[in-house]
PDB file of C-alpha atoms in Angstrom:
ATOM      1  CA  MET A   1     -10.658  -6.000 -15.119  1.00  0.00           C
ATOM      2  CA  SER A   2     -12.574  -3.110 -13.483  1.00  0.00           C
ATOM      3  CA  LEU A   3     -10.992   0.275 -12.838  1.00  0.00           C
ATOM      4  CA  SER A   4     -11.192   2.134  -9.545  1.00  0.00           C
ATOM      5  CA  PRO A   5     -12.919   5.545  -9.671  1.00  0.00           C
ATOM      6  CA  ARG A   6      -9.562   7.289  -9.338  1.00  0.00           C
ATOM      7  CA  ALA A   7      -7.943   5.266 -12.114  1.00  0.00           C
ATOM      8  CA  ALA A   8     -10.963   5.858 -14.325  1.00  0.00           C
ATOM      9  CA  LEU A   9     -10.755   9.619 -13.775  1.00  0.00           C
ATOM     10  CA  LEU A  10      -7.049   9.668 -14.555  1.00  0.00           C
ATOM     11  CA  ALA A  11      -7.579   7.571 -17.677  1.00  0.00           C
ATOM     12  CA  ALA A  12     -10.395   9.850 -18.817  1.00  0.00           C
ATOM     13  CA  GLY A  13      -8.364  13.011 -18.223  1.00  0.00           C
ATOM     14  CA  THR A  14      -5.315  11.635 -19.989  1.00  0.00           C
ATOM     15  CA  ALA A  15      -7.416  10.313 -22.870  1.00  0.00           C
ATOM     16  CA  CYS A  16      -9.074  13.706 -23.363  1.00  0.00           C
ATOM     17  CA  ALA A  17      -5.701  15.437 -23.387  1.00  0.00           C
ATOM     18  CA  TRP A  18      -4.202  12.991 -25.886  1.00  0.00           C
ATOM     19  CA  ALA A  19      -7.344  13.098 -28.001  1.00  0.00           C
ATOM     20  CA  ALA A  20      -6.974  16.839 -28.352  1.00  0.00           C
ATOM     21  CA  VAL A  21      -3.378  16.367 -29.429  1.00  0.00           C
ATOM     22  CA  MET A  22      -4.108  13.585 -31.899  1.00  0.00           C
ATOM     23  CA  LEU A  23      -7.015  15.411 -33.514  1.00  0.00           C
ATOM     24  CA  ALA A  24      -4.830  18.435 -33.943  1.00  0.00           C
ATOM     25  CA  VAL A  25      -1.769  16.688 -35.366  1.00  0.00           C
ATOM     26  CA  PRO A  26      -3.007  16.586 -38.976  1.00  0.00           C
ATOM     27  CA  ALA A  27      -3.595  20.317 -38.896  1.00  0.00           C
ATOM     28  CA  GLN A  28      -0.831  22.670 -39.876  1.00  0.00           C
ATOM     29  CA  ALA A  29       1.051  23.995 -36.870  1.00  0.00           C
ATOM     30  CA  GLN A  30       0.280  27.644 -36.143  1.00  0.00           C
ATOM     31  CA  ALA A  31       2.104  30.375 -34.310  1.00  0.00           C
ATOM     32  CA  VAL A  32       1.809  29.938 -30.553  1.00  0.00           C
ATOM     33  CA  LYS A  33      -0.795  32.146 -28.941  1.00  0.00           C
ATOM     34  CA  THR A  34       1.097  33.886 -26.161  1.00  0.00           C
ATOM     35  CA  PRO A  35      -0.697  35.611 -23.304  1.00  0.00           C
ATOM     36  CA  ALA A  36      -2.314  38.967 -24.003  1.00  0.00           C
ATOM     37  CA  PRO A  37      -3.000  41.546 -21.306  1.00  0.00           C
ATOM     38  CA  GLY A  38      -6.479  40.959 -19.906  1.00  0.00           C
ATOM     39  CA  ASP A  39      -7.047  37.640 -21.707  1.00  0.00           C
ATOM     40  CA  LEU A  40      -8.515  34.733 -19.714  1.00  0.00           C
ATOM     41  CA  SER A  41      -7.664  31.141 -20.678  1.00  0.00           C
ATOM     42  CA  PHE A  42      -8.427  27.730 -19.224  1.00  0.00           C
ATOM     43  CA  GLY A  43      -6.572  24.434 -19.130  1.00  0.00           C
ATOM     44  CA  VAL A  44      -6.630  20.854 -17.886  1.00  0.00           C
ATOM     45  CA  SER A  45      -3.689  18.586 -17.123  1.00  0.00           C
ATOM     46  CA  ALA A  46      -2.982  15.019 -16.068  1.00  0.00           C
ATOM     47  CA  GLY A  47       0.250  13.474 -14.894  1.00  0.00           C
ATOM     48  CA  THR A  48       2.334  12.149 -12.048  1.00  0.00           C
ATOM     49  CA  ARG A  49       4.610  13.295  -9.252  1.00  0.00           C
ATOM     50  CA  PHE A  50       7.942  11.512  -8.823  1.00  0.00           C
ATOM     51  CA  GLN A  51       9.335  11.267  -5.313  1.00  0.00           C
ATOM     52  CA  ALA A  52      12.722  13.028  -5.106  1.00  0.00           C
ATOM     53  CA  ASP A  53      13.316  13.192  -1.367  1.00  0.00           C
ATOM     54  CA  GLY A  54      11.403  13.028   1.893  1.00  0.00           C
ATOM     55  CA  THR A  55      11.104  10.893   5.015  1.00  0.00           C
ATOM     56  CA  PHE A  56       7.608   9.534   5.617  1.00  0.00           C
ATOM     57  CA  HIS A  57       8.331   8.414   9.161  1.00  0.00           C
ATOM     58  CA  LYS A  58      11.394   8.412  11.379  1.00  0.00           C
ATOM     59  CA  GLY A  59      12.970   5.502  13.199  1.00  0.00           C
ATOM     60  CA  ALA A  60      12.384   4.914  16.898  1.00  0.00           C
ATOM     61  CA  ALA A  61      12.890   2.353  19.644  1.00  0.00           C
ATOM     62  CA  ALA A  62      10.750   1.765  22.738  1.00  0.00           C
ATOM     63  CA  GLY A  63      11.014  -1.307  24.922  1.00  0.00           C
ATOM     64  CA  PRO A  64      10.830  -4.436  22.717  1.00  0.00           C
ATOM     65  CA  ALA A  65       9.834  -2.402  19.605  1.00  0.00           C
ATOM     66  CA  SER A  66      12.341  -1.129  17.069  1.00  0.00           C
ATOM     67  CA  VAL A  67      11.199   0.831  13.993  1.00  0.00           C
ATOM     68  CA  ARG A  68      13.336   1.860  11.030  1.00  0.00           C
ATOM     69  CA  SER A  69      12.927   5.089   9.083  1.00  0.00           C
ATOM     70  CA  ARG A  70      11.028   4.895   5.779  1.00  0.00           C
ATOM     71  CA  ASP A  71      10.713   7.304   2.843  1.00  0.00           C
ATOM     72  CA  TRP A  72       7.537   8.346   1.025  1.00  0.00           C
ATOM     73  CA  SER A  73       8.579   6.117  -1.882  1.00  0.00           C
ATOM     74  CA  ASP A  74       8.626   3.122   0.491  1.00  0.00           C
ATOM     75  CA  ALA A  75       5.159   3.808   1.888  1.00  0.00           C
ATOM     76  CA  TYR A  76       3.377   4.722  -1.368  1.00  0.00           C
ATOM     77  CA  ASP A  77       3.230   3.868  -5.037  1.00  0.00           C
ATOM     78  CA  ARG A  78       3.503   6.643  -7.609  1.00  0.00           C
ATOM     79  CA  THR A  79       1.382   9.759  -7.036  1.00  0.00           C
ATOM     80  CA  TRP A  80      -1.109  10.695  -9.793  1.00  0.00           C
ATOM     81  CA  THR A  81      -2.581  14.143 -10.439  1.00  0.00           C
ATOM     82  CA  LEU A  82      -5.484  15.828 -12.198  1.00  0.00           C
ATOM     83  CA  GLU A  83      -5.605  19.628 -12.417  1.00  0.00           C
ATOM     84  CA  GLY A  84      -7.676  22.447 -13.868  1.00  0.00           C
ATOM     85  CA  GLU A  85      -6.571  26.058 -14.151  1.00  0.00           C
ATOM     86  CA  ALA A  86      -7.651  29.560 -15.136  1.00  0.00           C
ATOM     87  CA  ALA A  87      -4.909  31.936 -16.342  1.00  0.00           C
ATOM     88  CA  TYR A  88      -4.985  35.721 -16.730  1.00  0.00           C
ATOM     89  CA  GLY A  89      -2.637  37.478 -19.148  1.00  0.00           C
ATOM     90  CA  LEU A  90      -0.507  40.172 -17.533  1.00  0.00           C
ATOM     91  CA  THR A  91       1.609  41.041 -20.598  1.00  0.00           C
ATOM     92  CA  ASP A  92       2.241  39.436 -23.987  1.00  0.00           C
ATOM     93  CA  ARG A  93       4.888  37.239 -22.316  1.00  0.00           C
ATOM     94  CA  SER A  94       3.542  36.605 -18.803  1.00  0.00           C
ATOM     95  CA  GLU A  95       0.455  35.337 -17.025  1.00  0.00           C
ATOM     96  CA  LEU A  96      -0.897  34.530 -13.579  1.00  0.00           C
ATOM     97  CA  ALA A  97      -2.630  31.147 -13.186  1.00  0.00           C
ATOM     98  CA  LEU A  98      -4.852  29.746 -10.441  1.00  0.00           C
ATOM     99  CA  THR A  99      -4.777  25.931 -10.303  1.00  0.00           C
ATOM    100  CA  LEU A 100      -7.042  23.478  -8.487  1.00  0.00           C
ATOM    101  CA  GLY A 101      -5.587  19.977  -8.288  1.00  0.00           C
ATOM    102  CA  TRP A 102      -6.302  16.522  -6.937  1.00  0.00           C
ATOM    103  CA  SER A 103      -3.571  13.968  -6.232  1.00  0.00           C
ATOM    104  CA  TRP A 104      -3.593  10.454  -4.840  1.00  0.00           C
ATOM    105  CA  ALA A 105      -1.361   7.421  -4.285  1.00  0.00           C
ATOM    106  CA  ASN A 106      -1.960   3.845  -3.170  1.00  0.00           C
ATOM    107  CA  ALA A 107      -0.240   2.685   0.011  1.00  0.00           C
ATOM    108  CA  SER A 108       2.199  -0.229   0.063  1.00  0.00           C
ATOM    109  CA  ALA A 109       2.590  -2.663   2.956  1.00  0.00           C
ATOM    110  CA  MET A 110       6.202  -2.720   4.147  1.00  0.00           C
ATOM    111  CA  ASP A 111       8.544  -4.101   6.775  1.00  0.00           C
ATOM    112  CA  VAL A 112       9.454  -1.370   9.253  1.00  0.00           C
ATOM    113  CA  GLY A 113      11.229  -3.181  12.096  1.00  0.00           C
ATOM    114  CA  SER A 114      10.539  -5.721  14.811  1.00  0.00           C
ATOM    115  CA  VAL A 115       8.675  -6.300  18.085  1.00  0.00           C
ATOM    116  CA  ALA A 116      10.195  -8.742  20.569  1.00  0.00           C
ATOM    117  CA  GLY A 117      12.275 -10.229  17.753  1.00  0.00           C
ATOM    118  CA  GLN A 118       9.268 -10.715  15.421  1.00  0.00           C
ATOM    119  CA  PRO A 119       8.919  -8.825  12.115  1.00  0.00           C
ATOM    120  CA  LEU A 120       6.820  -5.655  12.222  1.00  0.00           C
ATOM    121  CA  ARG A 121       4.849  -4.671   9.101  1.00  0.00           C
ATOM    122  CA  ALA A 122       2.993  -1.419   8.487  1.00  0.00           C
ATOM    123  CA  LYS A 123       0.215  -0.435   6.103  1.00  0.00           C
ATOM    124  CA  PHE A 124      -0.969   3.164   5.891  1.00  0.00           C
ATOM    125  CA  ASP A 125      -4.114   4.713   4.460  1.00  0.00           C
ATOM    126  CA  ASP A 126      -3.977   5.751   0.812  1.00  0.00           C
ATOM    127  CA  TYR A 127      -2.748   9.283   0.162  1.00  0.00           C
ATOM    128  CA  ASP A 128      -5.459  11.747  -0.921  1.00  0.00           C
ATOM    129  CA  ALA A 129      -4.991  15.511  -1.302  1.00  0.00           C
ATOM    130  CA  TRP A 130      -6.436  18.651  -2.901  1.00  0.00           C
ATOM    131  CA  SER A 131      -4.320  21.670  -3.771  1.00  0.00           C
ATOM    132  CA  LEU A 132      -4.859  25.320  -4.669  1.00  0.00           C
ATOM    133  CA  ARG A 133      -1.894  27.180  -6.147  1.00  0.00           C
ATOM    134  CA  ALA A 134      -1.104  30.512  -7.784  1.00  0.00           C
ATOM    135  CA  THR A 135       1.599  30.448 -10.476  1.00  0.00           C
ATOM    136  CA  TYR A 136       3.418  33.243 -12.272  1.00  0.00           C
ATOM    137  CA  ARG A 137       4.730  32.199 -15.707  1.00  0.00           C
ATOM    138  CA  GLN A 138       7.242  34.014 -17.895  1.00  0.00           C
ATOM    139  CA  TYR A 139       7.347  32.937 -21.565  1.00  0.00           C
ATOM    140  CA  PHE A 140      10.293  33.225 -23.943  1.00  0.00           C
ATOM    141  CA  ASP A 141      10.131  33.982 -27.663  1.00  0.00           C
ATOM    142  CA  VAL A 142      12.059  31.092 -29.242  1.00  0.00           C
ATOM    143  CA  SER A 143      10.118  30.293 -32.435  1.00  0.00           C
ATOM    144  CA  PRO A 144       6.656  30.977 -33.924  1.00  0.00           C
ATOM    145  CA  THR A 145       5.365  27.521 -32.945  1.00  0.00           C
ATOM    146  CA  PHE A 146       7.352  26.605 -29.835  1.00  0.00           C
ATOM    147  CA  ILE A 147       7.439  28.688 -26.670  1.00  0.00           C
ATOM    148  CA  PRO A 148       9.138  27.626 -23.410  1.00  0.00           C
ATOM    149  CA  TYR A 149       8.448  29.171 -20.023  1.00  0.00           C
ATOM    150  CA  VAL A 150       9.504  29.171 -16.393  1.00  0.00           C
ATOM    151  CA  GLY A 151       7.244  29.726 -13.433  1.00  0.00           C
ATOM    152  CA  ILE A 152       7.142  30.156  -9.692  1.00  0.00           C
ATOM    153  CA  SER A 153       4.258  28.608  -7.784  1.00  0.00           C
ATOM    154  CA  GLY A 154       2.920  28.645  -4.246  1.00  0.00           C
ATOM    155  CA  GLY A 155      -0.228  27.648  -2.417  1.00  0.00           C
ATOM    156  CA  VAL A 156      -1.734  25.143  -0.014  1.00  0.00           C
ATOM    157  CA  ARG A 157      -2.431  21.431  -0.095  1.00  0.00           C
ATOM    158  CA  TYR A 158      -5.216  19.841   1.932  1.00  0.00           C
ATOM    159  CA  THR A 159      -4.273  16.272   2.841  1.00  0.00           C
ATOM    160  CA  ASP A 160      -6.679  13.705   4.235  1.00  0.00           C
ATOM    161  CA  SER A 161      -5.813  11.975   7.505  1.00  0.00           C
ATOM    162  CA  ILE A 162      -3.513   8.968   7.341  1.00  0.00           C
ATOM    163  CA  ASP A 163      -3.934   6.121   9.824  1.00  0.00           C
ATOM    164  CA  ALA A 164      -1.590   3.165  10.250  1.00  0.00           C
ATOM    165  CA  GLU A 165      -2.047  -0.561  10.833  1.00  0.00           C
ATOM    166  CA  LEU A 166       0.951  -2.132  12.563  1.00  0.00           C
ATOM    167  CA  ARG A 167       1.070  -5.926  12.554  1.00  0.00           C
ATOM    168  CA  SER A 168       3.449  -8.259  14.403  1.00  0.00           C
ATOM    169  CA  ASP A 169       3.295 -11.594  16.232  1.00  0.00           C
ATOM    170  CA  GLY A 170       5.531  -9.906  18.785  1.00  0.00           C
ATOM    171  CA  PHE A 171       2.532  -7.975  20.091  1.00  0.00           C
ATOM    172  CA  THR A 172       0.781 -11.206  21.118  1.00  0.00           C
ATOM    173  CA  GLY A 173       3.804 -12.258  23.151  1.00  0.00           C
ATOM    174  CA  LEU A 174       3.332  -9.051  25.132  1.00  0.00           C
ATOM    175  CA  GLY A 175      -0.325  -9.812  25.776  1.00  0.00           C
ATOM    176  CA  GLN A 176      -1.586  -7.397  23.117  1.00  0.00           C
ATOM    177  CA  PRO A 177      -3.547  -7.951  19.861  1.00  0.00           C
ATOM    178  CA  ALA A 178      -1.391  -8.820  16.848  1.00  0.00           C
ATOM    179  CA  VAL A 179      -2.643  -5.713  15.032  1.00  0.00           C
ATOM    180  CA  LEU A 180      -2.252  -2.185  16.407  1.00  0.00           C
ATOM    181  CA  LYS A 181      -4.343   0.485  14.687  1.00  0.00           C
ATOM    182  CA  THR A 182      -3.254   4.062  15.234  1.00  0.00           C
ATOM    183  CA  GLY A 183      -3.647   7.548  13.869  1.00  0.00           C
ATOM    184  CA  PHE A 184      -0.484   8.812  12.179  1.00  0.00           C
ATOM    185  CA  TYR A 185      -1.089  12.118  10.364  1.00  0.00           C
ATOM    186  CA  LYS A 186      -4.109  14.353  10.880  1.00  0.00           C
ATOM    187  CA  LYS A 187      -6.074  16.141   8.193  1.00  0.00           C
ATOM    188  CA  SER A 188      -3.832  19.087   7.363  1.00  0.00           C
ATOM    189  CA  TRP A 189      -3.529  22.312   5.424  1.00  0.00           C
ATOM    190  CA  ILE A 190       0.123  22.435   4.391  1.00  0.00           C
ATOM    191  CA  PRO A 191       2.052  25.012   2.356  1.00  0.00           C
ATOM    192  CA  THR A 192       3.473  23.945  -1.002  1.00  0.00           C
ATOM    193  CA  ALA A 193       5.878  25.874  -3.246  1.00  0.00           C
ATOM    194  CA  GLY A 194       7.948  25.178  -6.313  1.00  0.00           C
ATOM    195  CA  LEU A 195       9.500  26.124  -9.633  1.00  0.00           C
ATOM    196  CA  THR A 196       8.068  24.957 -12.951  1.00  0.00           C
ATOM    197  CA  PHE A 197       9.545  24.582 -16.429  1.00  0.00           C
ATOM    198  CA  GLY A 198       7.659  23.751 -19.594  1.00  0.00           C
ATOM    199  CA  TRP A 199       6.781  24.474 -23.173  1.00  0.00           C
ATOM    200  CA  ARG A 200       3.652  25.128 -25.192  1.00  0.00           C
ATOM    201  CA  TYR A 201       2.885  24.202 -28.793  1.00  0.00           C
ATOM    202  CA  HIS A 202      -0.125  25.536 -30.689  1.00  0.00           C
ATOM    203  CA  PHE A 203      -2.310  23.133 -32.682  1.00  0.00           C
ATOM    204  CA  SER A 204      -5.430  24.351 -34.474  1.00  0.00           C
ATOM    205  CA  GLY A 205      -7.059  26.358 -31.705  1.00  0.00           C
ATOM    206  CA  ALA A 206      -5.686  24.416 -28.728  1.00  0.00           C
ATOM    207  CA  VAL A 207      -2.379  24.825 -26.932  1.00  0.00           C
ATOM    208  CA  VAL A 208      -0.684  21.626 -25.740  1.00  0.00           C
ATOM    209  CA  GLY A 209       2.447  21.213 -23.722  1.00  0.00           C
ATOM    210  CA  LEU A 210       4.502  19.431 -21.105  1.00  0.00           C
ATOM    211  CA  GLU A 211       5.479  20.751 -17.696  1.00  0.00           C
ATOM    212  CA  THR A 212       7.890  19.636 -15.003  1.00  0.00           C
ATOM    213  CA  GLY A 213       9.681  21.278 -12.110  1.00  0.00           C
ATOM    214  CA  VAL A 214      10.383  20.732  -8.443  1.00  0.00           C
ATOM    215  CA  PHE A 215       8.031  21.217  -5.451  1.00  0.00           C
ATOM    216  CA  TYR A 216       8.457  21.204  -1.704  1.00  0.00           C
ATOM    217  CA  ASP A 217       5.548  20.201   0.570  1.00  0.00           C
ATOM    218  CA  TRP A 218       5.704  20.969   4.284  1.00  0.00           C
ATOM    219  CA  LYS A 219       4.926  18.216   6.809  1.00  0.00           C
ATOM    220  CA  PRO A 220       1.344  17.350   7.831  1.00  0.00           C
ATOM    221  CA  ARG A 221       0.201  17.513  11.459  1.00  0.00           C
ATOM    222  CA  ASP A 222       1.173  14.436  13.434  1.00  0.00           C
ATOM    223  CA  ASP A 223      -1.335  12.344  15.415  1.00  0.00           C
ATOM    224  CA  ASP A 224       0.218  10.957  18.601  1.00  0.00           C
ATOM    225  CA  SER A 225      -3.031   9.856  20.260  1.00  0.00           C
ATOM    226  CA  VAL A 226      -1.927   6.187  20.276  1.00  0.00           C
ATOM    227  CA  LEU A 227       1.781   6.331  19.422  1.00  0.00           C
ATOM    228  CA  ALA A 228       2.696   8.357  22.517  1.00  0.00           C
ATOM    229  CA  ALA A 229       1.421   5.607  24.812  1.00  0.00           C
ATOM    230  CA  GLN A 230       3.703   3.143  22.994  1.00  0.00           C
ATOM    231  CA  GLY A 231       6.743   5.398  23.355  1.00  0.00           C
ATOM    232  CA  LEU A 232       6.831   5.978  19.580  1.00  0.00           C
ATOM    233  CA  ALA A 233       5.692   9.603  19.370  1.00  0.00           C
ATOM    234  CA  ARG A 234       8.758  10.658  17.347  1.00  0.00           C
ATOM    235  CA  LEU A 235       7.855   8.329  14.432  1.00  0.00           C
ATOM    236  CA  ASN A 236       5.694  10.939  12.719  1.00  0.00           C
ATOM    237  CA  ASP A 237       7.944  13.939  13.362  1.00  0.00           C
ATOM    238  CA  ALA A 238       8.533  13.943   9.602  1.00  0.00           C
ATOM    239  CA  GLY A 239       6.438  14.023   6.440  1.00  0.00           C
ATOM    240  CA  ASP A 240       7.831  16.922   4.397  1.00  0.00           C
ATOM    241  CA  ARG A 241       8.941  15.959   0.904  1.00  0.00           C
ATOM    242  CA  ILE A 242      10.293  17.068  -2.476  1.00  0.00           C
ATOM    243  CA  THR A 243       8.562  15.906  -5.659  1.00  0.00           C
ATOM    244  CA  ILE A 244       9.106  16.320  -9.401  1.00  0.00           C
ATOM    245  CA  PRO A 245       5.845  16.644 -11.374  1.00  0.00           C
ATOM    246  CA  LEU A 246       5.412  15.670 -15.019  1.00  0.00           C
ATOM    247  CA  THR A 247       2.124  16.717 -16.622  1.00  0.00           C
ATOM    248  CA  LEU A 248       0.514  16.895 -20.050  1.00  0.00           C
ATOM    249  CA  THR A 249      -1.510  20.092 -20.467  1.00  0.00           C
ATOM    250  CA  VAL A 250      -4.208  21.217 -22.901  1.00  0.00           C
ATOM    251  CA  ALA A 251      -5.177  24.910 -22.740  1.00  0.00           C
ATOM    252  CA  PHE A 252      -7.936  26.764 -24.584  1.00  0.00           C
TER     253      PHE A 252
END
């Protein structure tokens, strides 16, 4: 079975992170290296984003067409992420990090309503986005080898355009093709902000850890170039969402 380029990149990133952990396990655990003023460190992470809340498209009705609302979790499979960061020590317990990330998710075909009494199915383009965030982290002195932290993060996410393919035999009864292709969301720069929680553990020169939190992404720009003519312009008056990330991190 062949892997897609995205799956291969995720597998490689995760494998590198776990390899660093496994190679370090036999070594004796050392005291965690906390940030030092003026120190610059680097890290890589791989993980996923769980969908907590968010409407992907609203419901609408126009003539013989009736469309039900659907969430992001209906339209897409799980979102995967790869990230790299550079962090600058502010004090011996705080740092400021700049993170560049890539996230993606495969679209799922789904039933969304009906046209002239016939089922209506929708398939959207895969989700593809880049992000740039600044994060302030505050560490807490719990033990020599284990150090938790909290953070506040904000930045922008650049999302690729998302088009839709709407398919129904009801279209043919109206003298139209059975498949309607339409723009749905335009390429967009959207704000993103969140809180993070995690811990770091020091193994033989490398710092490994887990991070989670909660993030809010604003809605992308809607594309009504085709939908407005069908009376369905309100479908994409949505798109903001709340996600919960879970990432494995290796920092050097």
